[in-house]
Amino acid sequence: MKSPTAYRAFRVVALAVVVVSLLAPLLWMVAASFKTNVDIYDQSKALVFSPTLENYKKVLRQANYVQFIGNSLWVAFAATVLSLILGVPAAYSMSRFNMKKSALVVLMARVIPGVSLLVPWYYVFSNLRMVGGFTVLILSHMFVSLPLIVYIMMGFFDGLPLELEEAALVDGLTHIGAFRRVTLPLSAPGIATAGILSFIFSWNNFMFALVLSGADTKTLPVAIFDFVGYASIDWGGLMAAATVVTLPIMLIALFVQKYVVSGLTAGATKG
């Protein structure tokens, strides 16, 4: 009787430690966003302080963060949609026609650090006079999104019964028709999962936007650095900006997590 009780107590303690370690920085960030810079440095006001909205007013009015939010939404949305348009048919072809070499290339693109390509990308795109525009940002984000979508959808297509497509071919459909009318509707959970994860990765992408964006095409992760100066750091504004970046994507992840899990498990168990 002692062993199960001790095990349950250990699980509760371990879970509490993990939850506290994950939530404590986020809670501190949100709390600091409602403090003045003086209160942030004052240890006696760590828990009890007079909240202020000045940091958020500074972020939304003075720092053009509404524009940066629009930039992030546009880049993440465009990169995700284009990656789905290209990645879903590519994953289907690799899965159904056993294209192992192409799948290996996708895997290599998935594991290569994107930062290693920033220098050649900057050189090429600067010569093409594309640096600072949305096109180069979307293309660079697709480097992360496209292999991720192909990797997820290949596993999903591998789990779908091939007999359904064979029956469609017997009924007179072409391979494209069978894919469009049979396979694509069945793969909707996997497409939703890949799209959600792609959007999240694109929204959080920092390094590509830092190097390739311009003054009018900054995304939110890059715009946070406006609060970091050479001589001082505006911690209140920085925490408010970080909250603006973090909370929307956390809410999205919270509401869609069951769909992501169901999509991944469906791709692993079908067939």
Coordinates of C-alpha atoms in Angstrom, one line a residue:
M1 CA 0.0 0.0 0.0
K2 CA 2.9 2.4 0.7
S3 CA 4.4 2.0 -2.8
P4 CA 1.4 3.2 -4.8
T5 CA 0.9 6.1 -2.4
A6 CA 4.6 7.1 -2.6
Y7 CA 4.4 6.9 -6.4
R8 CA 1.3 9.1 -6.5
A9 CA 3.0 11.6 -4.2
F10 CA 6.1 11.6 -6.4
R11 CA 4.0 12.2 -9.5
V12 CA 2.2 15.1 -7.9
V13 CA 5.4 16.7 -6.7
A14 CA 7.1 16.2 -10.1
L15 CA 4.1 17.6 -11.9
A16 CA 4.0 20.6 -9.6
V17 CA 7.7 21.3 -10.1
V18 CA 7.3 21.1 -13.9
V19 CA 4.3 23.4 -13.9
V20 CA 5.8 25.9 -11.6
S21 CA 9.1 26.0 -13.6
L22 CA 7.1 26.6 -16.8
L23 CA 4.6 29.1 -15.6
A24 CA 6.8 31.1 -13.2
P25 CA 8.7 33.0 -16.0
L26 CA 5.5 33.7 -17.8
L27 CA 3.7 35.0 -14.7
W28 CA 6.7 37.2 -13.9
M29 CA 6.7 38.5 -17.4
V30 CA 3.0 39.4 -17.3
A31 CA 3.3 40.9 -13.8
A32 CA 6.3 43.0 -14.8
S33 CA 4.4 44.3 -17.8
F34 CA 2.1 46.1 -15.4
K35 CA 4.9 47.6 -13.4
T36 CA 7.1 50.7 -13.8
N37 CA 10.8 50.2 -14.2
V38 CA 11.3 51.4 -10.7
D39 CA 8.9 48.8 -9.3
I40 CA 10.6 46.0 -11.3
Y41 CA 13.9 46.7 -9.6
D42 CA 12.2 47.0 -6.2
Q43 CA 12.2 43.6 -4.5
S44 CA 9.6 44.7 -1.9
K45 CA 7.1 45.2 -4.8
A46 CA 7.6 41.8 -6.3
L47 CA 4.1 40.7 -5.4
V48 CA 2.3 43.8 -4.2
F49 CA 2.4 46.8 -6.5
S50 CA 0.3 49.4 -8.2
P51 CA -0.5 48.2 -11.7
T52 CA -0.2 50.5 -14.6
L53 CA -1.1 50.3 -18.3
E54 CA 1.5 52.8 -19.5
N55 CA 3.7 50.0 -20.8
Y56 CA 0.9 48.7 -23.1
K57 CA 0.0 52.2 -24.2
K58 CA 3.6 52.7 -25.1
V59 CA 3.7 49.5 -27.0
L60 CA 0.5 49.9 -28.9
R61 CA 0.7 53.7 -29.6
Q62 CA 4.4 54.8 -29.7
A63 CA 6.1 51.7 -31.1
N64 CA 3.7 50.9 -34.0
Y65 CA 3.1 47.5 -32.7
V66 CA -0.3 47.3 -34.4
Q67 CA 1.6 47.4 -37.7
F68 CA 4.1 44.7 -36.5
I69 CA 1.2 42.5 -35.4
G70 CA -0.2 42.8 -38.9
N71 CA 3.2 42.0 -40.4
S72 CA 3.5 38.8 -38.2
L73 CA 0.0 37.7 -39.1
W74 CA 0.6 38.2 -42.8
V75 CA 4.0 36.5 -43.0
A76 CA 2.8 33.5 -40.8
F77 CA -0.4 33.2 -42.8
A78 CA 1.2 33.4 -46.2
A79 CA 4.0 31.1 -45.4
T80 CA 1.6 28.5 -43.9
V81 CA -0.8 28.6 -46.9
L82 CA 1.9 28.4 -49.5
S83 CA 3.6 25.6 -47.6
L84 CA 0.4 23.6 -47.4
I85 CA -0.3 24.1 -51.1
L86 CA 3.2 22.8 -52.0
G87 CA 3.7 20.4 -49.1
V88 CA 0.5 18.3 -49.1
P89 CA 0.8 17.1 -52.7
A90 CA 4.5 16.6 -52.2
A91 CA 3.9 14.5 -49.1
Y92 CA 1.3 12.5 -50.9
S93 CA 3.6 11.7 -53.8
M94 CA 6.4 10.7 -51.6
S95 CA 4.1 8.4 -49.5
R96 CA 2.2 6.7 -52.3
F97 CA 5.1 6.4 -54.9
N98 CA 7.8 5.4 -52.3
M99 CA 10.1 8.3 -53.2
K100 CA 12.7 7.6 -50.5
K101 CA 15.4 9.9 -51.9
S102 CA 13.1 12.8 -52.0
A103 CA 11.9 12.1 -48.5
L104 CA 15.6 12.0 -47.4
V105 CA 16.1 15.5 -48.9
V106 CA 13.1 16.8 -46.9
L107 CA 14.5 15.2 -43.8
M108 CA 17.9 16.9 -44.4
A109 CA 16.1 20.2 -44.9
R110 CA 14.3 19.6 -41.6
V111 CA 17.4 19.0 -39.6
I112 CA 19.7 21.6 -41.1
P113 CA 20.0 24.7 -38.9
G114 CA 18.3 27.6 -40.6
V115 CA 20.9 30.0 -39.3
S116 CA 23.6 28.3 -41.4
L117 CA 21.8 29.5 -44.5
L118 CA 21.3 33.1 -43.4
V119 CA 24.6 34.4 -44.9
P120 CA 24.1 32.9 -48.4
W121 CA 20.4 33.9 -48.4
Y122 CA 21.3 37.5 -47.4
Y123 CA 23.9 37.6 -50.2
V124 CA 21.6 36.3 -52.9
F125 CA 18.5 38.2 -51.9
S126 CA 20.5 41.5 -51.4
N127 CA 21.8 41.2 -54.9
L128 CA 18.2 40.7 -56.1
R129 CA 17.2 43.7 -54.1
M130 CA 14.6 41.7 -52.1
V131 CA 16.0 42.2 -48.6
G132 CA 13.5 44.2 -46.5
G133 CA 10.4 43.0 -48.3
F134 CA 7.7 40.6 -47.3
T135 CA 8.5 38.1 -50.2
V136 CA 11.9 37.2 -48.8
L137 CA 10.5 36.8 -45.3
I138 CA 7.7 34.5 -46.5
L139 CA 10.2 32.4 -48.5
S140 CA 12.6 32.1 -45.5
H141 CA 9.8 31.1 -43.2
M142 CA 8.7 28.5 -45.8
F143 CA 12.1 26.9 -45.3
V144 CA 10.9 25.9 -41.8
S145 CA 7.2 25.3 -42.6
L146 CA 7.5 23.3 -45.8
P147 CA 9.6 20.4 -44.4
L148 CA 7.6 20.3 -41.3
I149 CA 4.3 20.0 -43.2
V150 CA 5.8 17.3 -45.6
Y151 CA 7.1 15.4 -42.6
I152 CA 3.8 15.4 -40.8
M153 CA 1.6 14.6 -43.8
M154 CA 3.8 11.7 -45.0
G155 CA 3.1 9.9 -41.8
F156 CA -0.5 10.7 -42.1
F157 CA -0.8 9.5 -45.7
D158 CA 1.1 6.3 -44.9
G159 CA -1.6 5.5 -42.4
L160 CA -4.5 6.0 -44.8
P161 CA -5.8 2.7 -46.4
L162 CA -4.6 2.4 -50.0
E163 CA -7.7 0.3 -50.8
L164 CA -9.9 3.5 -50.8
E165 CA -7.9 5.0 -53.6
E166 CA -7.8 1.8 -55.5
A167 CA -11.6 1.6 -55.3
A168 CA -11.8 5.2 -56.6
L169 CA -9.5 4.3 -59.5
V170 CA -11.7 1.3 -60.4
D171 CA -14.7 3.6 -60.4
G172 CA -13.0 5.7 -63.1
L173 CA -11.2 8.4 -61.2
T174 CA -7.6 9.4 -62.1
H175 CA -4.9 9.5 -59.5
I176 CA -5.4 13.3 -59.1
G177 CA -9.2 12.8 -58.8
A178 CA -8.8 10.1 -56.2
F179 CA -6.4 12.4 -54.2
R180 CA -8.8 15.3 -54.5
R181 CA -12.1 13.5 -53.7
V182 CA -11.0 10.7 -51.4
T183 CA -7.6 11.2 -49.8
L184 CA -7.7 15.0 -49.3
P185 CA -11.0 15.0 -47.3
L186 CA -9.8 12.1 -45.1
S187 CA -6.5 13.9 -44.4
A188 CA -8.2 17.1 -43.1
P189 CA -7.2 16.5 -39.5
G190 CA -3.6 16.1 -40.5
I191 CA -3.7 19.2 -42.7
A192 CA -5.1 21.2 -39.8
T193 CA -2.4 19.9 -37.5
A194 CA 0.4 20.7 -39.9
G195 CA -1.1 24.2 -40.6
I196 CA -1.4 25.1 -36.9
L197 CA 2.1 24.0 -36.1
S198 CA 3.5 25.8 -39.2
F199 CA 1.7 29.0 -38.2
I200 CA 3.1 28.8 -34.6
F201 CA 6.7 28.2 -35.8
S202 CA 6.4 31.1 -38.3
W203 CA 4.9 33.4 -35.7
N204 CA 7.8 32.7 -33.3
N205 CA 10.6 32.9 -35.9
F206 CA 13.1 35.4 -34.9
M207 CA 16.4 35.0 -36.7
F208 CA 15.2 35.1 -40.3
A209 CA 13.1 38.3 -39.6
L210 CA 16.0 39.9 -37.8
V211 CA 18.4 39.6 -40.7
L212 CA 16.0 39.8 -43.7
S213 CA 13.3 42.3 -42.6
G214 CA 13.2 46.0 -43.0
A215 CA 11.9 48.9 -41.0
D216 CA 8.3 48.5 -42.4
T217 CA 8.3 44.7 -42.4
K218 CA 9.4 43.9 -38.9
T219 CA 7.6 41.1 -37.2
L220 CA 6.8 41.1 -33.5
P221 CA 9.8 39.0 -32.2
V222 CA 12.2 41.5 -33.9
A223 CA 10.2 44.6 -32.8
I224 CA 10.8 43.6 -29.2
F225 CA 14.4 44.7 -29.5
D226 CA 13.3 48.3 -29.9
F227 CA 13.1 48.4 -26.1
V228 CA 16.7 47.4 -25.7
G229 CA 19.1 50.3 -25.9
Y230 CA 22.9 50.7 -25.7
A231 CA 22.8 52.4 -22.3
S232 CA 19.6 51.0 -20.7
I233 CA 16.7 48.6 -21.1
D234 CA 13.1 49.6 -20.8
W235 CA 12.0 46.5 -18.9
G236 CA 8.4 47.5 -18.5
G237 CA 8.0 48.1 -22.2
L238 CA 10.0 45.0 -23.0
M239 CA 7.8 42.8 -20.9
A240 CA 4.6 44.3 -22.3
A241 CA 5.9 43.7 -25.8
A242 CA 6.9 40.1 -24.9
T243 CA 3.4 39.6 -23.5
V244 CA 1.8 40.9 -26.7
V245 CA 3.9 38.4 -28.7
T246 CA 3.4 35.4 -26.4
L247 CA -0.2 35.4 -25.2
P248 CA -2.0 35.2 -28.6
I249 CA 0.0 32.2 -29.7
M250 CA -0.5 30.6 -26.2
L251 CA -4.2 31.1 -26.4
I252 CA -4.2 29.6 -29.9
A253 CA -2.2 26.6 -28.7
L254 CA -4.5 26.2 -25.7
F255 CA -7.7 26.1 -27.8
V256 CA -6.4 23.9 -30.6
Q257 CA -4.3 21.4 -28.7
K258 CA -6.9 18.7 -28.8
Y259 CA -7.2 19.0 -32.6
V260 CA -3.4 18.8 -32.9
V261 CA -3.2 15.7 -30.7
S262 CA -6.1 14.1 -32.5
G263 CA -4.6 14.9 -35.9
L264 CA -1.2 13.4 -35.0
T265 CA -2.7 10.3 -33.4
A266 CA -5.1 9.8 -36.3
G267 CA -2.2 9.8 -38.7
A268 CA -0.4 7.2 -36.6
T269 CA -3.3 4.8 -36.1
K270 CA -5.4 4.8 -39.3
G271 CA -5.1 1.8 -41.6

